[in-house]
XYZ file of C-alpha atoms in Angstrom:
198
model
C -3.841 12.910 4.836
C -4.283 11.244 7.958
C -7.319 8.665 9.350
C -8.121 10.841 12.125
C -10.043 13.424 11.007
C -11.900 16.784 12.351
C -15.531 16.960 12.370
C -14.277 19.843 9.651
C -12.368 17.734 8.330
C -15.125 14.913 8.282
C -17.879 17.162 6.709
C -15.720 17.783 3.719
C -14.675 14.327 3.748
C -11.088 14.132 3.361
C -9.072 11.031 4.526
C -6.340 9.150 3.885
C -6.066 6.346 1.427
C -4.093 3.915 -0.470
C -2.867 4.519 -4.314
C -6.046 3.630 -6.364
C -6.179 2.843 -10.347
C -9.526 5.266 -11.493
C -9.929 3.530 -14.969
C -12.363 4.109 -17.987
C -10.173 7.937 -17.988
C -8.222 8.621 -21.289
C -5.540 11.006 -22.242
C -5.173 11.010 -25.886
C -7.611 8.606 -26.767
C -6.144 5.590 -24.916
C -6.694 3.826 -21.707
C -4.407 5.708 -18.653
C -3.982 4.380 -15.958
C -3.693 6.858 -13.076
C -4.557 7.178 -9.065
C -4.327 9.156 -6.356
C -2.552 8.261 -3.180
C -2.127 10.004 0.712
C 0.819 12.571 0.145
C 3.756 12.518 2.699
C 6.420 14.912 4.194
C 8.363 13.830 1.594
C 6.431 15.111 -1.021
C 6.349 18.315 -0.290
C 9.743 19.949 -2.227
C 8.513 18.015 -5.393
C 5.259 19.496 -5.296
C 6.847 22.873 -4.236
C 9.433 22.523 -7.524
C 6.310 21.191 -9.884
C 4.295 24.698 -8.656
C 6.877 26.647 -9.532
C 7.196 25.478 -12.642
C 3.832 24.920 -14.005
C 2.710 28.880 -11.889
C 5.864 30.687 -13.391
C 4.457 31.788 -17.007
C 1.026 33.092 -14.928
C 2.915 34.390 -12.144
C 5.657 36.784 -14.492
C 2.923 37.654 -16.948
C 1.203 38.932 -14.221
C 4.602 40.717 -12.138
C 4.390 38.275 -9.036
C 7.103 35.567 -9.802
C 9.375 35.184 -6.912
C 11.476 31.953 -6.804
C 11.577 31.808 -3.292
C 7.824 32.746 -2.433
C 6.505 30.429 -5.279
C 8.143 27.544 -3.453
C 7.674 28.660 -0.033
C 4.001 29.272 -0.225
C 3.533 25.844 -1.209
C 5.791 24.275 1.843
C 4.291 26.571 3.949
C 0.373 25.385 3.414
C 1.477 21.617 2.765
C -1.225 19.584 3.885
C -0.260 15.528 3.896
C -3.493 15.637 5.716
C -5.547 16.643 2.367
C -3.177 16.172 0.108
C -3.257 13.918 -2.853
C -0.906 12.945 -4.694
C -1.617 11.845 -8.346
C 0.243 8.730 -10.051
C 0.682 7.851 -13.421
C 2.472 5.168 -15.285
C 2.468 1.395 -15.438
C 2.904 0.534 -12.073
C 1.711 3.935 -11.134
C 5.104 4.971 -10.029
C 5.256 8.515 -11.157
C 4.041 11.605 -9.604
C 2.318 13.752 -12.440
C 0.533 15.913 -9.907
C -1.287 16.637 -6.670
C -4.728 18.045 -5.760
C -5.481 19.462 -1.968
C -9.016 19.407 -0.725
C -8.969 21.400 2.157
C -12.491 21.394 4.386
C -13.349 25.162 5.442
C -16.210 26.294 7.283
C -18.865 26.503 4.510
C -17.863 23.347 2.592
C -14.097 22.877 0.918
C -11.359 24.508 -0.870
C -9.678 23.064 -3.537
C -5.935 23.992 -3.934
C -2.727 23.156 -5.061
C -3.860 21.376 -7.917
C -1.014 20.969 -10.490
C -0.129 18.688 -12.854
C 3.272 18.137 -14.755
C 3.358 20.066 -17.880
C 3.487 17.013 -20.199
C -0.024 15.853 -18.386
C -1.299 18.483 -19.618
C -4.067 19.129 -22.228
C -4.414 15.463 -22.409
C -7.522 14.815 -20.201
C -5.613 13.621 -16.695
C -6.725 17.563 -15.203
C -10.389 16.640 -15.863
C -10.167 13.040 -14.490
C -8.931 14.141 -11.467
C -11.320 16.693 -11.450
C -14.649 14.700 -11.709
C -13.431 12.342 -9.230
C -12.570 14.928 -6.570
C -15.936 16.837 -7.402
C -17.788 13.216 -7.586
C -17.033 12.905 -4.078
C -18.238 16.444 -2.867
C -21.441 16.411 -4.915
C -22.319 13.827 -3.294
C -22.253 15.124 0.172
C -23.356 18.705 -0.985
C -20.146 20.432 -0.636
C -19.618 23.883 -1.721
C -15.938 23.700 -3.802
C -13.976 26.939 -3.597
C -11.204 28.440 -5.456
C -8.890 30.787 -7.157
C -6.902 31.029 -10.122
C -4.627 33.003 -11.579
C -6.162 35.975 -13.916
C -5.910 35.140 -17.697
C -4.785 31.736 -16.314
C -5.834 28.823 -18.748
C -7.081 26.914 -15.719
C -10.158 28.921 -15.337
C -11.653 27.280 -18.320
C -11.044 23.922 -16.874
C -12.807 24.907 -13.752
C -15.866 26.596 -15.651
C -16.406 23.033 -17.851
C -17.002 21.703 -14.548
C -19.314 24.146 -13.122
C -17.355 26.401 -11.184
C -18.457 30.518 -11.709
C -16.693 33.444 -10.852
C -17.458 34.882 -7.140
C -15.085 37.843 -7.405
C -11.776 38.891 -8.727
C -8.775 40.809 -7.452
C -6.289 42.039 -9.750
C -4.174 39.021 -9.145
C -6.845 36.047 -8.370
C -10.121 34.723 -9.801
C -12.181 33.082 -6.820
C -14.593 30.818 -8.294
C -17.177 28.815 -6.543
C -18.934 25.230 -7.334
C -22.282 24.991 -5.309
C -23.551 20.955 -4.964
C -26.927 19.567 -2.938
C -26.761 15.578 -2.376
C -27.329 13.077 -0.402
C -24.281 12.301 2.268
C -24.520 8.852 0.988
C -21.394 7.514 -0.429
C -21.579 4.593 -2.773
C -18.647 1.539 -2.577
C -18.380 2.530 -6.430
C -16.811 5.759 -4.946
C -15.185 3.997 -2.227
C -13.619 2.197 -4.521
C -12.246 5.141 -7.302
C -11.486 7.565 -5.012
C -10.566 6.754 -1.093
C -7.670 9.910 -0.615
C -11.201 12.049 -0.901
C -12.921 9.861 1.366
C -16.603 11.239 2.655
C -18.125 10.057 5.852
């Protein structure tokens, strides 16, 4: 993510930020402390190595696991400009994901949203999520997306008011339509400044 952003860029409000603690979130019924921060350069082959892992069981179920591609896909759309990166731990010291909110022409496109597998099914995924979708509703971005077919994902994405556009026979594009004010509050300043809205 970088400070200097597009009007594109500026409409669906993505800039860069400092590591943040989002409390109040659980996973497993107790306090986690979490936060997003500005991804670097030198994020991108961990990210690349955490989608190939947590895409691989999708990707051969549906015929379309490469171990090159999966990897190279990722490098080759790696976005430090609206990238997130998302900490956990302590001192919040350990990557257990990253989220890309990329602005688009009719609002933004979420992507590369993965988290570790042991973050998963714990509550972290929906954090995030409400945080990042906090921030558009508020400016009344349209959220895009796709997901894997038969991909456990999709349910995530429908809890949060995301419906199905169309579908290929690989990919699920699903869509999140928002009206609001483009007001943002210094409560959301404050939880969520890598998804900054001006």
């Amino acid at each position: 993510m970088a400070t200097d952003v597009t009007d594109g860029a500026a409409r669906a409000g993505v800039t860069a930020a400092a590591t943040v603690t989002v409390p109040g979130e659980s996973v497993v019924g107790r306090p986690t402390r979490w936060g997003l921060r500005a991804a670097s350069a030198a994020d991108v082959e961990v990210i690349a190595e955490l989608r190939a892992t947590v895409m691989r069981a999708d990707l051969e179920r549906l015929g379309r696991y490469d171990e090159h591609r999966v990897r190279q896909r990722l490098r080759d759309s790696f976005s430090t400009r609206h990238t997130s990166i998302i900490m956990t731990g302590h001192e919040l010291d350990r990557i257990a994901g990253s989220v890309t909110v990329r602005p688009v022409e009719d609002g933004a496109l979420l992507e590369h949203f993965y988290l570790a597998p042991c973050h998963q099914g714990r509550g972290l995924g929906s954090a995030v999520l409400r945080t990042v979708l906090r921030r558009t509703d508020r400016h009344g971005v349209t959220v895009r997306l796709n997901v894997l077919r038969g991909s456990a994902a999709r349910r995530l994405y429908e809890r949060h008011g995301f419906v199905v556009e169309s579908e290929d026979p690989v990919d699920v594009f699903m869509v999140r339509r928002r009206s609001g004010a483009s007001v943002t509050s210094d409560e959301d300043r404050a939880t969520a400044p890598a998804l900054e809205l001006s």
